[in-house]
mmCIF file of C-alpha atoms in Angstrom:
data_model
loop_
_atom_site.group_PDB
_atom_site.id
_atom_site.type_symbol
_atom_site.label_atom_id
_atom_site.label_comp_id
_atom_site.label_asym_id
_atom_site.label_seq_id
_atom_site.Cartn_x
_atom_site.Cartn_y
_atom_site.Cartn_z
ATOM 1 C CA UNK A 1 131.491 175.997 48.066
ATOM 2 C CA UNK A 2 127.922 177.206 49.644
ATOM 3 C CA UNK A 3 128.072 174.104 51.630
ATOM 4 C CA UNK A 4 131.432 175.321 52.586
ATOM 5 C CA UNK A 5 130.587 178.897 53.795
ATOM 6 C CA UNK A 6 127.465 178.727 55.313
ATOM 7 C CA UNK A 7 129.791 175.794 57.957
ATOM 8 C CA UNK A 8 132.245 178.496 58.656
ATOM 9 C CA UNK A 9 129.141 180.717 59.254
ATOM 10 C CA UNK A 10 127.586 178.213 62.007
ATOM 11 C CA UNK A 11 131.167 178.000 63.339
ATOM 12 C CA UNK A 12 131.848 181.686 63.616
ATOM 13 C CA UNK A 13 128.465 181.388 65.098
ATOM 14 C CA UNK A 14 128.898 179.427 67.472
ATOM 15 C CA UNK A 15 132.361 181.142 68.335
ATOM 16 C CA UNK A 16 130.846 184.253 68.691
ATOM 17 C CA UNK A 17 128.068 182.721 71.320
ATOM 18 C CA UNK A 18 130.492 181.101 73.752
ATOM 19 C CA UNK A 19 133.010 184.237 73.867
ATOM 20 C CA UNK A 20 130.485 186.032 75.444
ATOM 21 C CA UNK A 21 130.265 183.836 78.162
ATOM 22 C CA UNK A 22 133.264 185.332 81.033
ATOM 23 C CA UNK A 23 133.905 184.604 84.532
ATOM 24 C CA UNK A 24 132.936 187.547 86.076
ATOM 25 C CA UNK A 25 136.137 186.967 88.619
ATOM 26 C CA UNK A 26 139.384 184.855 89.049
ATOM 27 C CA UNK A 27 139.897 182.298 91.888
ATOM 28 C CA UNK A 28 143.708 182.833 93.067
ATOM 29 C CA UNK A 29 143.583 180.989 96.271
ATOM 30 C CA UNK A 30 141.568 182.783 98.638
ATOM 31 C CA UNK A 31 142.352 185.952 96.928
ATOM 32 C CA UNK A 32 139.484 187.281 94.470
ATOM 33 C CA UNK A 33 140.880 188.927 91.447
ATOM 34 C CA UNK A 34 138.358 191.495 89.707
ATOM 35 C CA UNK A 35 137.633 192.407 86.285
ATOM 36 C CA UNK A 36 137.399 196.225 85.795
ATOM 37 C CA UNK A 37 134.882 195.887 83.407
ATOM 38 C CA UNK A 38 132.880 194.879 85.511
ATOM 39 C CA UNK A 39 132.255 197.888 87.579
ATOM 40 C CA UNK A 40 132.043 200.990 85.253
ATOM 41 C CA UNK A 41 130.269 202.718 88.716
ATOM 42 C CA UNK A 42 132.625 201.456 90.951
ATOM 43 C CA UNK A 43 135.631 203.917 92.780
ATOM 44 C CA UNK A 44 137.250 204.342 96.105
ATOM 45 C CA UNK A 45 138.187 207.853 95.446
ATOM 46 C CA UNK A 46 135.295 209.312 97.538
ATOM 47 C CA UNK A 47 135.870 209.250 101.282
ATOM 48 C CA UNK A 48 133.526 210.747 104.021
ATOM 49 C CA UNK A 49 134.446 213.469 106.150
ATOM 50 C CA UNK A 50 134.639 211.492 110.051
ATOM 51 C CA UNK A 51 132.369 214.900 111.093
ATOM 52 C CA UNK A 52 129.716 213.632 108.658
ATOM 53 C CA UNK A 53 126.714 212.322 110.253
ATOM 54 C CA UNK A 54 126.052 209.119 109.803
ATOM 55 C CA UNK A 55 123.192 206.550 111.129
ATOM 56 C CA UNK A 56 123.449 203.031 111.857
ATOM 57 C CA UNK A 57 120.224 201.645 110.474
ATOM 58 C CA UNK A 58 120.834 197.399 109.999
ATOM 59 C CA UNK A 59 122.995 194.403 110.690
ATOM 60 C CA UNK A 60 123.318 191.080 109.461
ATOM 61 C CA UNK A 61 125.393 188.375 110.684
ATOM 62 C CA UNK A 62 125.980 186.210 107.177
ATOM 63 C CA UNK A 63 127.418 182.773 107.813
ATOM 64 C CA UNK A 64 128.932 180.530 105.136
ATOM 65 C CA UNK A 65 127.050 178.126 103.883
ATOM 66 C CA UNK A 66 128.937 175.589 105.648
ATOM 67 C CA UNK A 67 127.970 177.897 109.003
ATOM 68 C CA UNK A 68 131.325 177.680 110.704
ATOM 69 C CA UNK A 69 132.656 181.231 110.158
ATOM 70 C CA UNK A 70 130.529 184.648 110.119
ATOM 71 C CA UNK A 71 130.323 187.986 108.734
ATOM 72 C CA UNK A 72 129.325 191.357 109.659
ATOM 73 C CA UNK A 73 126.756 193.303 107.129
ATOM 74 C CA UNK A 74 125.867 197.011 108.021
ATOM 75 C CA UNK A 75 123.572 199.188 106.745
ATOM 76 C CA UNK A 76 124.710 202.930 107.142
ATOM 77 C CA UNK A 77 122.272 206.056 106.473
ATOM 78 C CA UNK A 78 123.524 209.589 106.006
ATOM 79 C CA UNK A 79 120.754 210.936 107.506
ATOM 80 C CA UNK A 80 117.970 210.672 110.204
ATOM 81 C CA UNK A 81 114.992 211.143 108.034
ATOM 82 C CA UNK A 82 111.904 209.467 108.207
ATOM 83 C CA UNK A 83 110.746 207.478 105.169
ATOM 84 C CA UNK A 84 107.103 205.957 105.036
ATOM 85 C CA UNK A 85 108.463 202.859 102.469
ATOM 86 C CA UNK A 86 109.023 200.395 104.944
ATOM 87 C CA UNK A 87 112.703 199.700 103.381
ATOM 88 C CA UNK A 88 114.480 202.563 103.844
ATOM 89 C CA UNK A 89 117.336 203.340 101.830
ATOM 90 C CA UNK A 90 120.933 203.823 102.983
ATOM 91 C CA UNK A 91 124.159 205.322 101.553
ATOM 92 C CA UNK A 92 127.007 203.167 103.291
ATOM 93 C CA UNK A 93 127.857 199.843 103.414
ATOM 94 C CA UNK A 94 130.499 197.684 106.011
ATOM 95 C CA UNK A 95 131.394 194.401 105.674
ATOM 96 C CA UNK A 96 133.706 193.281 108.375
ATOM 97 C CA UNK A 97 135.164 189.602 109.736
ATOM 98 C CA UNK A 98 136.184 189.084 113.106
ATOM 99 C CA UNK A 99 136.487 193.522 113.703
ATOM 100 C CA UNK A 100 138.458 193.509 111.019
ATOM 101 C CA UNK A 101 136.688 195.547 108.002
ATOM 102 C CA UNK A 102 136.878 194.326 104.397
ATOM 103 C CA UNK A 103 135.480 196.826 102.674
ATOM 104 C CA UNK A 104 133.754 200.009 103.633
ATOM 105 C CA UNK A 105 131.834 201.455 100.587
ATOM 106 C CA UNK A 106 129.416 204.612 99.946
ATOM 107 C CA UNK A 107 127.731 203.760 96.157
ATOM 108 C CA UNK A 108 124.711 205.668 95.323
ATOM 109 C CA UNK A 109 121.489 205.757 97.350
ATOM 110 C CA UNK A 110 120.705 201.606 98.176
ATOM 111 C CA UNK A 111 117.446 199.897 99.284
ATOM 112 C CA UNK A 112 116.767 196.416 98.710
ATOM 113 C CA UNK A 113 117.146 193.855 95.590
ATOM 114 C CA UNK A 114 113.315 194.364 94.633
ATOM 115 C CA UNK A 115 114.141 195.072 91.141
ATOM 116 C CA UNK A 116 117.132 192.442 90.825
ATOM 117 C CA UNK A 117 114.345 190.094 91.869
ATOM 118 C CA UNK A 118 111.625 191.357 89.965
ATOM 119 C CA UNK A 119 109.870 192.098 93.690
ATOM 120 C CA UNK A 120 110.316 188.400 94.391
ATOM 121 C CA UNK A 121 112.654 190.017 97.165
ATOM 122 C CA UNK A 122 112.485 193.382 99.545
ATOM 123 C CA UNK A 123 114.832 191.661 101.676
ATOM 124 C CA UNK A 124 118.120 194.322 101.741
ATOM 125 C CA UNK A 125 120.620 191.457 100.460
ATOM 126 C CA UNK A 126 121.090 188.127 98.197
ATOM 127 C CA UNK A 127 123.581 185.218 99.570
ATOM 128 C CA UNK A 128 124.511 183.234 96.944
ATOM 129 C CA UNK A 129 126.609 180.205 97.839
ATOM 130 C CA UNK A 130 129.958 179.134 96.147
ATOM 131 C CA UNK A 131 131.971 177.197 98.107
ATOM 132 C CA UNK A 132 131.398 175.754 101.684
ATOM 133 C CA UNK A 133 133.321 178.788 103.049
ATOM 134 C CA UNK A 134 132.921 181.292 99.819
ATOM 135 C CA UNK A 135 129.526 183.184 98.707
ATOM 136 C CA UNK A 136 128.352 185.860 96.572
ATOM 137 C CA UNK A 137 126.480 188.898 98.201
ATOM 138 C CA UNK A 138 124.083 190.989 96.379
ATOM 139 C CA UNK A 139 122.931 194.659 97.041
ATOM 140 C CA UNK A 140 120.300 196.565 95.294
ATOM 141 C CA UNK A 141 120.389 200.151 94.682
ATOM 142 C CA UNK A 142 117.779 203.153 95.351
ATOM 143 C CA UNK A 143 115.024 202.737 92.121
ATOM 144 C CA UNK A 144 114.843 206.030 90.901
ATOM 145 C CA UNK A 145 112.724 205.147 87.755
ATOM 146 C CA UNK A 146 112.471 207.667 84.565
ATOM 147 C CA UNK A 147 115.394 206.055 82.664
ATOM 148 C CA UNK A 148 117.614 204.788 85.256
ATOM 149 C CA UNK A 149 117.734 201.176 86.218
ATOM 150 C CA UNK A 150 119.333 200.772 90.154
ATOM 151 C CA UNK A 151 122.665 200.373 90.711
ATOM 152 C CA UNK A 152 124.107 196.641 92.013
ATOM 153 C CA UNK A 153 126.955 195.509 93.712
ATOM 154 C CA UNK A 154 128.425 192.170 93.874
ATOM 155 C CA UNK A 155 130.556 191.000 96.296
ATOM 156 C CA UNK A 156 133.007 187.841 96.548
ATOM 157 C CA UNK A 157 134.028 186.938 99.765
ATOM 158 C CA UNK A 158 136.011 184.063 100.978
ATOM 159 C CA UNK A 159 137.954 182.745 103.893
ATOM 160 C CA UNK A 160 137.966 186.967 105.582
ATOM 161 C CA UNK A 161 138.928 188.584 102.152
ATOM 162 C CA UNK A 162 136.322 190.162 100.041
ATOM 163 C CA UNK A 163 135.947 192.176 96.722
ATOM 164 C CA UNK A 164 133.527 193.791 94.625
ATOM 165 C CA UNK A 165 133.326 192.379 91.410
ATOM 166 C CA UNK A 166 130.503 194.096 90.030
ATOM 167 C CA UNK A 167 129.080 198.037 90.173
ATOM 168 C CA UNK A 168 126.373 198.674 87.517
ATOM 169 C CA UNK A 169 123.126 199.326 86.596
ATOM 170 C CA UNK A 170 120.703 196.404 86.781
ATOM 171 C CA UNK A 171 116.799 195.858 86.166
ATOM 172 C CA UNK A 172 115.851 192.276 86.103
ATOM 173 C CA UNK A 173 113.168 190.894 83.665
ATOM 174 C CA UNK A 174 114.390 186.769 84.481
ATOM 175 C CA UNK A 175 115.196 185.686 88.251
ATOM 176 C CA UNK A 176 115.748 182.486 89.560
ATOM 177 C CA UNK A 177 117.079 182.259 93.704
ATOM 178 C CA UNK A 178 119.765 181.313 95.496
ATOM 179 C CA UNK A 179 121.324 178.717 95.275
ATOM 180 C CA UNK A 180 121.068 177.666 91.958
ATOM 181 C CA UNK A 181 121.137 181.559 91.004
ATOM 182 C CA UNK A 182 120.645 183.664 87.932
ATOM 183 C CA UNK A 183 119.125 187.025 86.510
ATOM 184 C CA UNK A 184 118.657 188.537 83.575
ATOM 185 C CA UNK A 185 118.618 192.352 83.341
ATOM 186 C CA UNK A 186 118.577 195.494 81.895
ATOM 187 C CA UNK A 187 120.776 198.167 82.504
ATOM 188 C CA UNK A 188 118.399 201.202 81.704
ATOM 189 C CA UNK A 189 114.811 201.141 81.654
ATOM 190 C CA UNK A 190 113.578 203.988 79.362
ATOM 191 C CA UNK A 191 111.309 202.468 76.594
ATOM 192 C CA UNK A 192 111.450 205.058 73.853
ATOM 193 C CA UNK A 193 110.196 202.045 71.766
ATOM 194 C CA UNK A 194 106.399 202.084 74.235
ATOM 195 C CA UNK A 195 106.603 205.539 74.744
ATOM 196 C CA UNK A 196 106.805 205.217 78.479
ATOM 197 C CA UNK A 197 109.447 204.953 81.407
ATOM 198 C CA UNK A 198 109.114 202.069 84.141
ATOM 199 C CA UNK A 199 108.414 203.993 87.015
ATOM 200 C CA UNK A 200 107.031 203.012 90.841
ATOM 201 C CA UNK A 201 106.200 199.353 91.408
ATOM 202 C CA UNK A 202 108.102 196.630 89.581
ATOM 203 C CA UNK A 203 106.966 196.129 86.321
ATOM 204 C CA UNK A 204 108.370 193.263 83.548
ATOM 205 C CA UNK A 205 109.144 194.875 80.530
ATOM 206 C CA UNK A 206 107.616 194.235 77.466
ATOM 207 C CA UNK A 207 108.864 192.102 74.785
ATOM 208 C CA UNK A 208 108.437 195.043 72.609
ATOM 209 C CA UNK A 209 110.513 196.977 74.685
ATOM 210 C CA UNK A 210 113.614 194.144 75.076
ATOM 211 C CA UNK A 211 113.662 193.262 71.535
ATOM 212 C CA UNK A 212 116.307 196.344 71.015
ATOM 213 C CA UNK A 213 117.681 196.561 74.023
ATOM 214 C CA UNK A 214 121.142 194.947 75.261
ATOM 215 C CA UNK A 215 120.528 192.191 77.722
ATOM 216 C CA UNK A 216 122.531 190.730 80.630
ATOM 217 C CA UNK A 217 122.773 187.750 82.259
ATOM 218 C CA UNK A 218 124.526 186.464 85.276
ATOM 219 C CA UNK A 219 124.362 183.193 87.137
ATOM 220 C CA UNK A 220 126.196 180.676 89.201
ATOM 221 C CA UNK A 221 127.854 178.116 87.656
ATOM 222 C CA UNK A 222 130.096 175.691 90.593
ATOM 223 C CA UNK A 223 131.896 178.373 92.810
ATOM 224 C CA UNK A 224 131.508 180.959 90.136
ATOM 225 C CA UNK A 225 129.686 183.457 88.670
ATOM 226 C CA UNK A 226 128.703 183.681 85.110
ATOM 227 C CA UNK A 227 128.499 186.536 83.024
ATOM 228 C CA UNK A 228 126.977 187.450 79.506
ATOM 229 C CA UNK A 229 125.577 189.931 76.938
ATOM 230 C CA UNK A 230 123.703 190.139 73.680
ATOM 231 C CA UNK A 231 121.274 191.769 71.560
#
């Protein structure tokens, strides 16, 4: 009988394990279906006056990975301000294919994926490659430190459709680049546990500070990305 139960124990286990493993999206042609949960952060409720000021400040032209169709990536400030960090944040971003646009989003304040990369990274965005005409694009939000991690956006996009399929908070303390992607994170960053907040410069946190937090993963698996959770 103790043989018996501690079996179903391993196999509730292991059951338990593998249902927190999700697709973070569904593949329904070339359409990309979302999963609200997801992007707790995430709404198209707030629109910009057209009398707001706004600043062009970068473009990218992003390219599949099999190079024969392009993208249009830009960076939009709502102000003229000088900043002395060298990557200077933004509060709009446009991603348009062939003038048409695909998604026109303000988030919070954005800089770079620093702390998704654990500073392996200051460039402003992450390709990840799915498919030889699909990828994954990453944006990092504005670090504000004292007990929030930065926001981060996913994107899907494929044959001149795209989606955002993740809005959260993320801190990374695992990173592995593009292609063979994956990072582990955090989604808040005070350490009541240490007695301090991660603040400034990238910093890994302790394993002190992990043990009782909830941690994240996602990664690329084929043309998707992987998502998980645990204690």
């Amino acid at each position: 009988m103790k043989k018996l139960i501690m079996i179903l124990s391993c196999i509730f286990s292991i059951a338990c394990t593998y249902a927190q493993v999700e697709d973070m999206f569904t593949w329904k042609s070339k359409d990309i279906i979302t999963k609200s949960q997801f992007m707790p952060l995430f709404s198209s409720e707030w629109t910009i006056p057209p009398s707001f000021p706004q600043y062009d400040l970068k473009e990218f032209t992003l390219r599949t990975p099999n190079g024969r169709d392009t993208y249009i990536l830009k960076l939009i400030r709502f102000d003229n301000c000088n900043y002395s960090d060298p990557a200077t944040p933004y509060d709009r971003f446009v991603l348009s294919h062939n003038g048409q646009v695909l998604i026109n989003y303000s988030p919070e304040s954005m800089q770079t994926v620093a702390r998704q990369t654990m500073n392996k990274s200051n460039a402003y965005y992450l390709q990840i490659p799915l498919e030889d005409n699909a990828f994954a694009l990453l944006l990092g939000g504005w670090y504000y430190g004292y007990g929030e991690a930065p926001e981060t956006i996913i994107v899907i996009v494929k044959e001149g459709t795209a989606q955002i399929v993740f809005d959260n908070y993320a801190y990374a303390y695992k990173y592995q680049a593009p292609p063979a992607f994956s990072m582990e994170f955090v989604d808040d960053v005070t350490w009541n546990e240490d007695h301090y907040e991660l603040s400034g410069d990238y910093q890994i946190p302790s394993a002190a500070a992990l043990k009782t937090r909830t941690k994240h993963k996602i990664w690329r698996e084929g043309n998707m990305l992987k998502y998980k959770s645990w204690k």
